[in-house]
Short mmCIF file of C-alpha atoms and ligand atoms in Angstrom, two decimals:
data_model
loop_
_atom_site.label_atom_id
_atom_site.label_comp_id
_atom_site.label_asym_id
_atom_site.label_seq_id
_atom_site.Cartn_x
_atom_site.Cartn_y
_atom_site.Cartn_z
CA MET G 26 115.79 104.10 99.87
CA GLU G 27 112.31 102.83 100.54
CA LYS G 28 110.59 104.56 103.42
CA PRO G 29 109.59 102.27 106.28
CA VAL G 30 105.89 101.91 106.97
CA VAL G 31 104.62 102.29 110.54
CA ALA G 32 101.06 101.12 111.25
CA LEU G 33 98.83 102.39 114.05
CA VAL G 34 96.61 99.65 115.46
CA GLY G 35 94.05 99.73 118.27
CA ARG G 36 90.39 99.73 119.08
CA PRO G 37 88.16 102.72 118.26
CA ASN G 38 88.48 105.90 120.36
CA VAL G 39 91.88 105.22 121.90
CA GLY G 40 93.30 108.16 119.96
CA LYS G 41 94.81 106.68 116.80
CA SER G 42 93.73 109.51 114.52
CA THR G 43 94.84 112.10 117.07
CA LEU G 44 98.28 110.48 117.15
CA PHE G 45 98.24 110.14 113.38
CA ASN G 46 97.60 113.86 112.98
CA ARG G 47 100.36 114.67 115.42
CA LEU G 48 102.87 112.48 113.59
CA ALA G 49 101.79 113.85 110.23
CA GLY G 50 102.19 117.39 111.59
CA GLU G 51 101.96 120.36 109.30
CA ARG G 52 102.12 118.40 106.10
CA LEU G 53 98.63 117.11 106.58
CA ALA G 54 97.21 120.57 107.06
CA VAL G 55 98.85 121.66 103.82
CA VAL G 56 97.31 118.83 101.85
CA ASP G 57 93.91 119.24 103.39
CA SER G 58 93.71 122.92 102.57
CA ILE G 59 93.07 121.98 98.95
CA PRO G 60 89.35 122.40 98.37
CA GLY G 61 87.54 119.36 97.11
CA THR G 62 89.77 116.81 98.82
CA THR G 63 87.20 114.93 100.78
CA ARG G 64 88.87 111.57 100.87
CA ASP G 65 89.72 110.48 104.35
CA ARG G 66 93.40 109.98 104.71
CA LEU G 67 94.98 107.02 106.32
CA HIS G 68 98.59 107.58 105.37
CA ALA G 69 101.01 110.46 105.77
CA ASP G 70 104.71 111.17 105.58
CA SER G 71 106.46 111.74 108.86
CA ASP G 72 110.01 111.95 110.14
CA TRP G 73 111.95 111.87 113.36
CA ALA G 74 115.65 112.45 113.95
CA GLY G 75 116.15 112.77 110.21
CA ILE G 76 114.53 109.43 109.39
CA ASP G 77 111.57 109.51 107.03
CA PHE G 78 108.75 107.06 107.44
CA ILE G 79 105.15 106.61 106.38
CA VAL G 80 102.51 106.36 109.06
CA VAL G 81 99.29 104.49 108.33
CA ASP G 82 96.15 104.63 110.47
CA THR G 83 94.78 101.12 110.10
CA GLY G 84 91.57 102.34 111.71
CA GLY G 85 90.87 103.82 108.30
CA ILE G 86 91.54 100.60 106.40
CA ASP G 87 88.13 99.20 105.98
CA PRO G 88 87.59 95.46 105.63
CA ILE G 89 84.25 96.22 104.07
CA ASP G 90 84.65 97.64 100.60
CA VAL G 91 82.15 100.45 100.47
CA LYS G 92 80.85 102.18 97.36
CA ILE G 93 81.92 105.79 97.17
CA GLY G 94 79.30 108.15 98.51
CA GLU G 95 77.64 105.57 100.69
CA GLY G 96 79.59 106.86 103.67
CA ARG G 97 79.81 103.94 106.03
CA VAL G 98 79.53 104.95 109.68
CA PRO G 99 82.74 104.10 111.52
CA LEU G 100 82.38 101.34 114.06
CA SER G 101 82.38 102.37 117.67
CA VAL G 102 83.39 100.54 120.80
CA GLY G 103 79.80 99.61 121.45
CA SER G 104 79.47 97.88 118.11
CA ALA G 105 79.50 94.10 118.06
CA ASP G 106 81.58 94.16 114.90
CA PHE G 107 84.45 96.26 116.09
CA ILE G 108 86.48 93.33 117.36
CA LYS G 109 86.29 91.82 113.88
CA GLU G 110 87.52 95.06 112.48
CA ILE G 111 90.58 95.35 114.71
CA ARG G 112 91.45 91.73 114.11
CA PHE G 113 91.53 92.61 110.44
CA GLN G 114 93.65 95.72 111.09
CA ALA G 115 96.13 93.83 113.20
CA LYS G 116 96.57 91.15 110.57
CA ALA G 117 96.93 93.65 107.75
CA ALA G 118 99.56 95.52 109.75
CA ILE G 119 101.59 92.53 110.82
CA LYS G 120 101.86 91.22 107.28
CA ASP G 121 103.12 94.33 105.62
CA ALA G 122 104.27 97.04 108.04
CA ASP G 123 107.85 97.53 109.23
CA ALA G 124 106.75 98.49 112.73
CA ILE G 125 103.48 98.64 114.62
CA ILE G 126 102.32 101.11 117.22
CA LEU G 127 99.63 99.44 119.31
CA VAL G 128 97.59 102.21 120.91
CA VAL G 129 95.64 101.62 124.12
CA ASP G 130 93.75 104.00 126.39
CA VAL G 131 94.78 104.57 130.01
CA GLU G 132 91.28 105.89 130.82
CA SER G 133 89.59 102.59 130.11
CA GLY G 134 92.41 100.42 131.41
CA VAL G 135 93.21 97.02 129.90
CA THR G 136 90.24 95.67 127.95
CA PRO G 137 89.56 92.22 126.48
CA ALA G 138 89.99 93.73 123.01
CA ASP G 139 93.50 94.91 123.94
CA HIS G 140 94.31 91.37 125.02
CA GLU G 141 93.01 89.93 121.81
CA VAL G 142 94.95 92.32 119.57
CA SER G 143 98.16 91.85 121.53
CA GLU G 144 97.83 88.13 121.14
CA ILE G 145 97.27 88.33 117.39
CA LEU G 146 100.31 90.56 117.03
CA ARG G 147 102.52 88.36 119.21
CA LYS G 148 101.47 85.16 117.48
CA ASN G 149 102.14 86.54 114.03
CA GLN G 150 105.51 88.12 114.66
CA LYS G 151 108.43 86.24 113.13
CA GLU G 152 111.78 85.73 114.77
CA ILE G 153 114.54 86.95 112.48
CA ASP G 154 118.13 87.01 113.72
CA GLY G 155 117.01 86.86 117.32
CA GLU G 156 114.51 89.71 116.99
CA TRP G 157 110.75 89.70 116.65
CA LYS G 158 109.55 91.27 113.42
CA PRO G 159 107.83 93.54 112.89
CA PRO G 160 108.52 95.27 116.20
CA VAL G 161 105.45 96.35 118.20
CA LEU G 162 105.51 99.43 120.44
CA LEU G 163 102.85 99.52 123.12
CA VAL G 164 101.69 103.10 123.49
CA ILE G 165 99.49 104.08 126.43
CA ASN G 166 97.56 107.13 125.30
CA LYS G 167 95.67 109.83 127.19
CA CYS G 168 98.36 110.03 129.87
CA ASP G 169 97.69 113.75 130.18
CA SER G 170 98.67 114.00 133.86
CA LYS G 171 101.03 112.39 136.33
CA ALA G 172 98.12 110.61 137.99
CA ARG G 173 97.27 108.99 134.70
CA ARG G 174 100.86 108.15 133.84
CA ASP G 175 101.05 106.30 137.14
CA LEU G 176 98.28 104.00 135.92
CA ALA G 177 100.14 103.05 132.75
CA PRO G 178 102.14 100.09 134.20
CA GLU G 179 98.89 98.14 134.33
CA PHE G 180 99.43 97.51 130.62
CA PHE G 181 102.54 95.41 131.23
CA GLU G 182 100.07 92.59 131.63
CA LEU G 183 99.59 92.57 127.86
CA GLY G 184 103.06 91.08 127.62
CA MET G 185 104.23 93.42 124.87
CA GLY G 186 107.42 94.53 126.63
CA GLU G 187 108.24 98.19 127.26
CA ILE G 188 105.37 100.67 127.55
CA TYR G 189 105.31 104.21 126.20
CA PRO G 190 102.90 106.52 128.04
CA ILE G 191 101.95 109.51 125.89
CA SER G 192 99.32 112.15 125.43
CA ALA G 193 98.55 112.39 121.74
CA LEU G 194 96.41 115.41 122.51
CA HIS G 195 99.16 117.42 124.24
CA GLY G 196 102.14 115.85 122.52
CA THR G 197 103.86 114.68 125.69
CA GLY G 198 105.85 111.46 125.72
CA THR G 199 105.87 111.17 121.95
CA GLY G 200 109.58 112.02 121.76
CA ASP G 201 110.66 108.94 123.72
CA MET G 202 108.22 106.83 121.76
CA LEU G 203 109.61 108.07 118.45
CA ASP G 204 113.21 107.49 119.59
CA ALA G 205 112.29 103.89 120.33
CA LEU G 206 110.41 103.57 117.07
CA ILE G 207 113.34 104.78 114.99
CA GLN G 208 115.65 102.43 116.85
CA SER G 209 113.37 99.50 116.22
CA LEU G 210 113.24 100.28 112.50
CA LYS G 211 117.00 99.90 112.26
CA VAL G 212 117.24 102.06 109.18
CA ASP G 213 120.54 103.62 108.25
CA GLN G 214 121.17 106.94 109.88
CA PRO G 215 121.45 109.86 107.51
CA GLY G 216 125.09 110.09 106.53
CA SER G 217 125.61 106.35 106.38
CA PHE G 218 123.59 106.46 103.20
CA VAL G 219 124.58 103.79 100.71
CA GLU G 220 124.46 104.97 97.14
CA GLU G 221 121.84 103.08 95.23
CA GLU G 222 122.62 101.54 91.90
CA ILE G 223 121.28 103.72 89.15
CA ASP G 224 118.42 101.89 87.51
CA GLU G 225 117.20 103.39 84.25
CA SER G 226 114.24 101.08 83.85
CA VAL G 227 110.64 102.23 83.98
CA LYS G 228 109.38 101.02 87.34
CA ILE G 229 105.75 100.00 87.26
CA ALA G 230 103.53 98.96 90.15
CA ILE G 231 100.27 97.12 89.47
CA VAL G 232 97.83 98.10 92.20
CA GLY G 233 94.13 97.88 92.91
CA LYS G 234 91.66 96.23 95.20
CA PRO G 235 91.50 92.46 95.63
CA ASN G 236 90.04 90.58 92.65
CA ALA G 237 90.37 93.49 90.24
CA GLY G 238 92.50 91.24 88.06
CA LYS G 239 96.06 92.28 88.93
CA SER G 240 97.58 88.80 88.75
CA SER G 241 95.75 88.09 85.52
CA LEU G 242 97.10 91.30 84.02
CA LEU G 243 100.56 90.57 85.30
CA ASN G 244 100.46 87.25 83.48
CA ARG G 245 99.40 89.00 80.31
CA LEU G 246 102.15 91.60 80.56
CA VAL G 247 104.93 89.22 81.44
CA GLY G 248 103.58 86.25 79.50
CA SER G 249 103.78 88.12 76.23
CA GLU G 250 107.40 88.91 76.89
CA ARG G 251 109.59 85.88 76.60
CA ALA G 252 112.77 87.76 77.32
CA ILE G 253 112.47 87.93 81.07
CA VAL G 254 115.87 88.99 82.24
CA SER G 255 115.89 88.27 85.92
CA ASN G 256 114.01 88.16 89.14
CA ILE G 257 115.35 90.80 91.45
CA PRO G 258 114.54 90.40 95.11
CA GLY G 259 113.22 93.70 96.42
CA THR G 260 114.93 95.59 99.18
CA THR G 261 112.52 94.84 101.99
CA ARG G 262 110.40 91.99 103.15
CA ASP G 263 109.65 89.47 100.42
CA ALA G 264 109.01 91.72 97.47
CA ILE G 265 110.13 90.34 94.12
CA ASP G 266 110.64 92.65 91.16
CA GLN G 267 110.61 91.35 87.64
CA SER G 268 112.66 92.93 84.87
CA PHE G 269 112.39 92.58 81.14
CA GLU G 270 112.77 94.60 77.98
CA TYR G 271 109.80 95.84 76.03
CA LYS G 272 110.81 97.08 72.57
CA ASP G 273 114.20 98.26 73.86
CA THR G 274 112.77 99.86 76.97
CA PRO G 275 113.83 98.19 80.21
CA ILE G 276 110.85 97.64 82.47
CA THR G 277 110.74 96.62 86.12
CA LEU G 278 107.48 95.36 87.51
CA ILE G 279 107.46 96.06 91.22
CA ASP G 280 106.54 93.45 93.83
CA THR G 281 105.16 90.83 91.50
CA ALA G 282 105.36 88.34 94.37
CA GLY G 283 102.87 90.39 96.33
CA ILE G 284 100.47 90.34 93.43
CA ARG G 285 100.86 86.71 92.50
CA ARG G 286 101.17 84.87 95.73
CA ARG G 287 97.72 85.58 96.98
CA GLY G 288 96.09 84.04 93.97
CA ARG G 289 92.92 83.13 95.77
CA VAL G 290 90.73 85.18 98.04
CA GLU G 291 91.37 84.63 101.70
CA PRO G 292 88.08 85.57 103.27
CA GLY G 293 88.34 88.48 105.66
CA VAL G 294 91.90 89.44 104.89
CA GLU G 295 92.78 91.48 101.87
CA LYS G 296 94.78 89.59 99.32
CA TYR G 297 96.88 92.52 98.29
CA SER G 298 96.73 94.84 101.19
CA VAL G 299 96.57 98.60 101.08
CA ILE G 300 99.87 98.77 102.95
CA ARG G 301 101.56 96.47 100.48
CA ALA G 302 100.16 98.52 97.59
CA MET G 303 101.54 101.68 99.21
CA ARG G 304 104.99 100.18 99.45
CA ALA G 305 104.92 99.14 95.81
CA ILE G 306 103.74 102.60 94.71
CA GLU G 307 106.47 104.24 96.77
CA ARG G 308 109.12 102.38 94.76
CA ALA G 309 107.49 102.88 91.35
CA ASP G 310 107.52 105.64 88.73
CA VAL G 311 104.20 104.70 87.21
CA ALA G 312 101.28 103.00 88.93
CA LEU G 313 98.77 100.95 86.97
CA LEU G 314 95.59 101.42 88.97
CA VAL G 315 93.47 98.39 88.12
CA ILE G 316 89.73 98.92 88.47
CA ASP G 317 87.17 96.15 88.26
CA ALA G 318 84.54 97.16 85.70
CA THR G 319 82.06 94.66 87.11
CA THR G 320 81.88 96.30 90.56
CA SER G 321 81.36 99.88 91.70
CA ILE G 322 84.25 102.17 92.42
CA THR G 323 84.85 101.97 96.14
CA ASN G 324 86.72 103.54 99.00
CA GLN G 325 89.60 101.10 98.46
CA ASP G 326 90.05 102.36 94.89
CA ALA G 327 89.97 105.93 96.21
CA HIS G 328 92.52 105.20 98.94
CA ILE G 329 94.97 103.70 96.52
CA ALA G 330 94.42 106.49 94.01
CA GLY G 331 94.98 108.99 96.81
CA PHE G 332 98.24 107.40 97.75
CA ILE G 333 99.50 107.46 94.15
CA LEU G 334 98.72 111.14 94.03
CA ASP G 335 100.27 111.97 97.40
CA ALA G 336 103.44 110.11 96.45
CA TRP G 337 103.60 112.21 93.24
CA LYS G 338 103.65 109.14 91.03
CA SER G 339 102.33 108.88 87.50
CA THR G 340 99.19 106.88 86.79
CA VAL G 341 97.48 104.83 84.14
CA VAL G 342 93.98 103.70 85.07
CA VAL G 343 93.30 100.22 83.73
CA VAL G 344 89.62 99.31 83.74
CA ASN G 345 89.69 95.53 83.63
CA LYS G 346 87.05 92.85 82.90
CA TRP G 347 85.69 94.94 80.05
CA ASP G 348 84.62 91.65 78.40
CA ALA G 349 82.11 91.08 81.17
CA ILE G 350 80.25 94.36 80.66
CA GLU G 351 77.15 94.76 78.53
CA LYS G 352 78.00 97.71 76.36
CA ASP G 353 76.43 100.13 74.02
CA SER G 354 78.46 102.83 72.32
CA TYR G 355 78.17 105.20 75.29
CA THR G 356 79.39 102.89 78.01
CA MET G 357 83.07 103.71 77.76
CA ASP G 358 82.44 107.44 77.86
CA GLY G 359 79.99 107.10 80.69
CA TYR G 360 82.40 105.01 82.64
CA LYS G 361 85.21 107.48 82.03
CA LYS G 362 83.07 110.29 83.42
CA LYS G 363 82.23 108.21 86.44
CA ILE G 364 85.89 107.54 87.19
CA MET G 365 86.78 111.20 86.71
CA ASN G 366 84.03 112.08 89.11
CA ASP G 367 84.68 109.46 91.78
CA LEU G 368 88.45 109.91 91.62
CA ASN G 369 88.07 113.53 90.55
CA PHE G 370 91.60 114.57 91.41
CA MET G 371 92.92 112.41 88.59
CA ASP G 372 91.40 114.07 85.55
CA TYR G 373 94.68 114.05 83.63
CA VAL G 374 95.23 110.32 83.72
CA PRO G 375 94.77 108.07 80.72
CA ILE G 376 92.16 105.35 81.07
CA LEU G 377 92.40 102.05 79.24
CA PHE G 378 89.54 99.58 78.97
CA VAL G 379 90.92 96.08 78.81
CA SER G 380 90.25 92.44 79.47
CA ALA G 381 92.96 90.36 81.03
CA LYS G 382 90.81 87.37 80.23
CA THR G 383 90.55 87.84 76.46
CA GLY G 384 93.63 89.99 76.03
CA GLN G 385 91.59 92.83 74.58
CA ARG G 386 93.75 95.99 74.46
CA THR G 387 96.19 94.66 77.06
CA LYS G 388 98.95 95.29 74.53
CA ASP G 389 98.29 99.03 74.93
CA ILE G 390 99.21 99.01 78.61
CA LEU G 391 103.01 98.99 78.48
CA PRO G 392 103.27 101.54 75.64
CA MET G 393 101.01 103.84 77.65
CA ALA G 394 103.05 103.36 80.83
CA ILE G 395 106.23 104.16 78.90
CA LYS G 396 104.64 107.25 77.37
CA VAL G 397 103.51 108.49 80.76
CA GLN G 398 107.00 107.93 82.16
CA LYS G 399 108.48 110.01 79.31
CA GLU G 400 106.12 112.85 80.17
CA ARG G 401 107.33 112.56 83.74
CA MET G 402 110.89 113.24 82.66
CA VAL G 403 110.12 116.25 80.43
CA ARG G 404 112.11 119.42 80.96
CA LEU G 405 110.88 122.75 79.63
CA SER G 406 113.14 125.68 78.90
CA THR G 407 112.76 128.77 81.06
CA SER G 408 111.75 130.81 78.03
CA ALA G 409 108.98 128.34 77.17
CA ILE G 410 107.68 128.51 80.72
CA ASN G 411 107.65 132.29 80.79
CA LYS G 412 105.94 132.48 77.44
CA LEU G 413 103.28 130.15 78.80
CA LEU G 414 102.88 132.20 81.98
CA ARG G 415 102.53 135.44 80.01
CA LYS G 416 100.02 133.98 77.61
CA SER G 417 98.03 132.45 80.45
CA GLN G 418 97.70 135.86 82.11
CA GLU G 419 96.57 137.45 78.87
CA LEU G 420 93.84 134.85 78.47
CA HIS G 421 92.80 135.00 82.09
CA PRO G 422 94.07 137.91 84.20
CA THR G 423 95.36 137.16 87.69
CA PRO G 424 92.94 137.81 90.57
CA SER G 425 92.96 140.59 93.17
CA GLN G 426 92.03 140.47 96.80
CA ALA G 427 91.41 143.37 99.18
CA GLY G 428 92.88 145.76 96.67
CA ARG G 429 96.01 143.71 96.09
CA HIS G 430 96.74 142.20 92.74
CA LEU G 431 98.56 138.93 92.14
CA LYS G 432 101.65 139.44 90.00
CA ILE G 433 103.39 136.49 88.41
CA LEU G 434 107.00 137.52 87.91
CA TYR G 435 108.65 134.52 86.27
CA GLY G 436 108.95 130.77 86.45
CA THR G 437 111.54 128.06 86.02
CA GLN G 438 111.59 124.27 86.12
CA VAL G 439 113.62 123.03 89.06
CA ARG G 440 113.33 119.31 88.44
CA SER G 441 111.62 116.53 86.53
CA ASP G 442 110.38 113.19 87.92
CA PRO G 443 107.82 114.65 88.52
CA PRO G 444 108.03 117.99 86.69
CA THR G 445 108.29 120.73 89.30
CA PHE G 446 108.04 124.43 88.53
CA LEU G 447 109.05 127.28 90.75
CA ILE G 448 106.92 130.34 90.13
CA PHE G 449 107.90 133.67 91.61
CA VAL G 450 104.99 135.90 92.57
CA ASN G 451 104.52 139.11 94.57
CA GLU G 452 102.38 137.35 97.19
CA PRO G 453 101.71 133.57 97.20
CA LYS G 454 98.53 134.03 99.27
CA LEU G 455 96.90 135.86 96.37
CA MET G 456 97.18 132.75 94.19
CA HIS G 457 93.90 130.97 94.81
CA PHE G 458 93.45 127.30 94.25
CA SER G 459 91.35 127.94 91.17
CA TYR G 460 94.05 130.06 89.50
CA LYS G 461 96.70 127.53 90.32
CA ARG G 462 94.52 124.83 88.83
CA TYR G 463 94.07 127.03 85.76
CA LEU G 464 97.83 127.38 85.36
CA GLU G 465 98.29 123.66 85.76
CA ASN G 466 95.71 123.08 83.05
CA ARG G 467 97.51 125.55 80.80
CA PHE G 468 100.76 123.60 81.25
CA ARG G 469 98.87 120.47 80.31
CA GLU G 470 97.19 122.08 77.29
CA GLU G 471 100.53 123.13 75.88
CA TYR G 472 102.77 120.29 76.93
CA GLY G 473 100.61 117.29 77.74
CA PHE G 474 102.10 115.72 80.86
CA GLU G 475 99.61 112.92 80.38
CA GLY G 476 99.24 110.75 83.47
CA THR G 477 101.85 112.72 85.35
CA PRO G 478 101.39 115.07 88.28
CA ILE G 479 103.03 118.46 87.99
CA ARG G 480 103.99 120.58 90.94
CA LEU G 481 103.71 124.32 90.95
CA VAL G 482 105.66 125.77 93.85
CA LEU G 483 105.06 129.43 94.61
CA LYS G 484 107.76 131.67 95.90
CA LYS G 485 107.46 135.22 97.13
CA ARG G 486 109.58 137.87 95.51
CA GLU G 487 108.98 141.60 95.69
P1 LIG E 12 90.61 106.69 117.21
O1 LIG E 12 89.20 106.22 117.08
O2 LIG E 12 91.46 105.65 117.86
O3 LIG E 12 91.19 107.23 115.96
O4 LIG E 12 90.55 107.88 118.29
P2 LIG E 12 90.54 109.48 118.09
O5 LIG E 12 91.89 109.98 117.73
O6 LIG E 12 89.39 109.83 117.20
O7 LIG E 12 90.27 109.95 119.58
C1 LIG E 12 89.12 109.57 120.31
C2 LIG E 12 88.85 110.59 121.40
O8 LIG E 12 89.91 110.59 122.35
C3 LIG E 12 88.76 112.00 120.88
O9 LIG E 12 87.73 112.68 121.55
C4 LIG E 12 90.11 112.60 121.22
O10 LIG E 12 90.06 114.00 121.39
C5 LIG E 12 90.45 111.89 122.51
N1 LIG E 12 91.90 111.81 122.73
C6 LIG E 12 92.84 111.41 121.84
N2 LIG E 12 94.09 111.49 122.40
C7 LIG E 12 93.92 111.94 123.66
C8 LIG E 12 94.82 112.24 124.74
O11 LIG E 12 96.04 112.11 124.64
N3 LIG E 12 94.25 112.68 125.91
C9 LIG E 12 92.90 112.85 126.03
N4 LIG E 12 92.45 113.30 127.19
N5 LIG E 12 92.04 112.60 125.04
C10 LIG E 12 92.53 112.15 123.86
P1 LIG E 13 93.77 90.12 91.77
O1 LIG E 13 93.25 89.78 93.11
O2 LIG E 13 93.62 91.59 91.50
O3 LIG E 13 95.16 89.64 91.49
O4 LIG E 13 92.77 89.43 90.70
P2 LIG E 13 92.95 88.07 89.86
O5 LIG E 13 93.86 88.29 88.71
O6 LIG E 13 93.27 86.96 90.79
O7 LIG E 13 91.47 87.93 89.28
C1 LIG E 13 90.34 87.84 90.13
C2 LIG E 13 89.23 87.14 89.41
O8 LIG E 13 88.78 87.92 88.28
C3 LIG E 13 89.65 85.80 88.83
O9 LIG E 13 88.57 84.91 88.99
C4 LIG E 13 89.89 86.09 87.36
O10 LIG E 13 89.67 84.98 86.54
C5 LIG E 13 88.87 87.16 87.08
N1 LIG E 13 89.31 88.05 86.00
C6 LIG E 13 90.51 88.69 85.90
N2 LIG E 13 90.55 89.44 84.78
C7 LIG E 13 89.37 89.28 84.15
C8 LIG E 13 88.81 89.80 82.94
O11 LIG E 13 89.40 90.57 82.20
N3 LIG E 13 87.52 89.43 82.65
C9 LIG E 13 86.81 88.59 83.44
N4 LIG E 13 85.56 88.29 83.05
N5 LIG E 13 87.31 88.08 84.58
C10 LIG E 13 88.58 88.41 84.94
#
């Protein structure tokens, strides 16, 4: 089942990222302990009462597409532009999220900006079966004490219904808020799980920033295939999936409606929003990350790439508009290096240089996606894994720390989709990031896994 997406909206400094970190809990800390991950995160998995959901901090979704490394300074309350920015956030959230948490600050009381955001949210909700969608929960943050909680009712004047006083800093009040959130999402409780139809097709999401050429590529991919089988309405909102066969392989393109509908740029609002892209990625096996060769690689590209990685999906990078680039024989290599560097966590992904306009190399896209999906489903025998682990240690002995030596005992593959290996060691802490990376590279040297993430899970055994 697709995980619901919950968006945090509010003006700067009300405590959105503090709440985000609290909801993301330990998981975030685990991810962030990986050296070299500098990308700011705006999404994380969370759960409450057994219900999984994705939380998105819209404060991190930037309407201005900034070149990587330029490090735009976040807008503050004093900035004249911040109201523009939260307008953008609110609109992005209301279009594509399943629920919204509107965060306000009890310290500052009701502000004109709070009024404005509430109004945007209210105006853009849709009434479906007698309920307003998506639901909005009004959360009054920084209620650290009783005195402050007593001030919270002031926010009823925003006309958003019930209020939820919390302290994101101390974690108080969040339980009631989460109970209400889960209720408003109306997802099936665990146990009432409906078995999904088994779908053997390769599920592909086409993602990338606005204007990268997603709709043009979609037309190329589908246009060349006359045997379109059916249009399958997606499970949530208005997503439409499109299925067809490519040389005997069933393919499902995820959320083609989301890509196509916004055929022209709406100024100020993203055509294909980050939230919508996240939802599509969540349902896919393989993501085609479309990059516009005529512009620099930006924070939006990095955010989407980061989400693909965090969701453990496979990737093909499609550099589009290659026709519009002045090239000499080094350009492709130079560009590859640049992508590797800017999206450095994705050094195992294949990169295709195409033109949706002229059709150059677009016929390579589906075969590559299918290949990457096959790699995703690979299963290695336990003996092959242990041979690889032994050989790896011969080539590059395991490290020691404070007189203790890392011992790799044995490994086994516990699942595919994506390939996941359990490796038993004497002490997981002794396995540094660099050695783990080395082992991952060894797996890739021997077995490929092109475009596919592999997970190495360490387990302690004496
Ligand atoms: P954002 O800009 O909305 O993401 O806000 P931040 O999460 O960065 O928080 C802004 C400031 O408010 C920081 O200094 C936080 O430590 C503080 N803050 C956040 N939540 C609380 C809270 O529940 N109580 C108090 N007293 N301060 C908080
Ligand atoms: P989307 O927002 O990612 O769906 O992008 P579109 O498919 O709507 O394309 C955005 C703009 O880029 C349009 O004006 C297209 O004509 C143009 N475009 C798309 N692909 C190419 C390409 O391969 N080469 C060139 N030169 N322009 C392209």
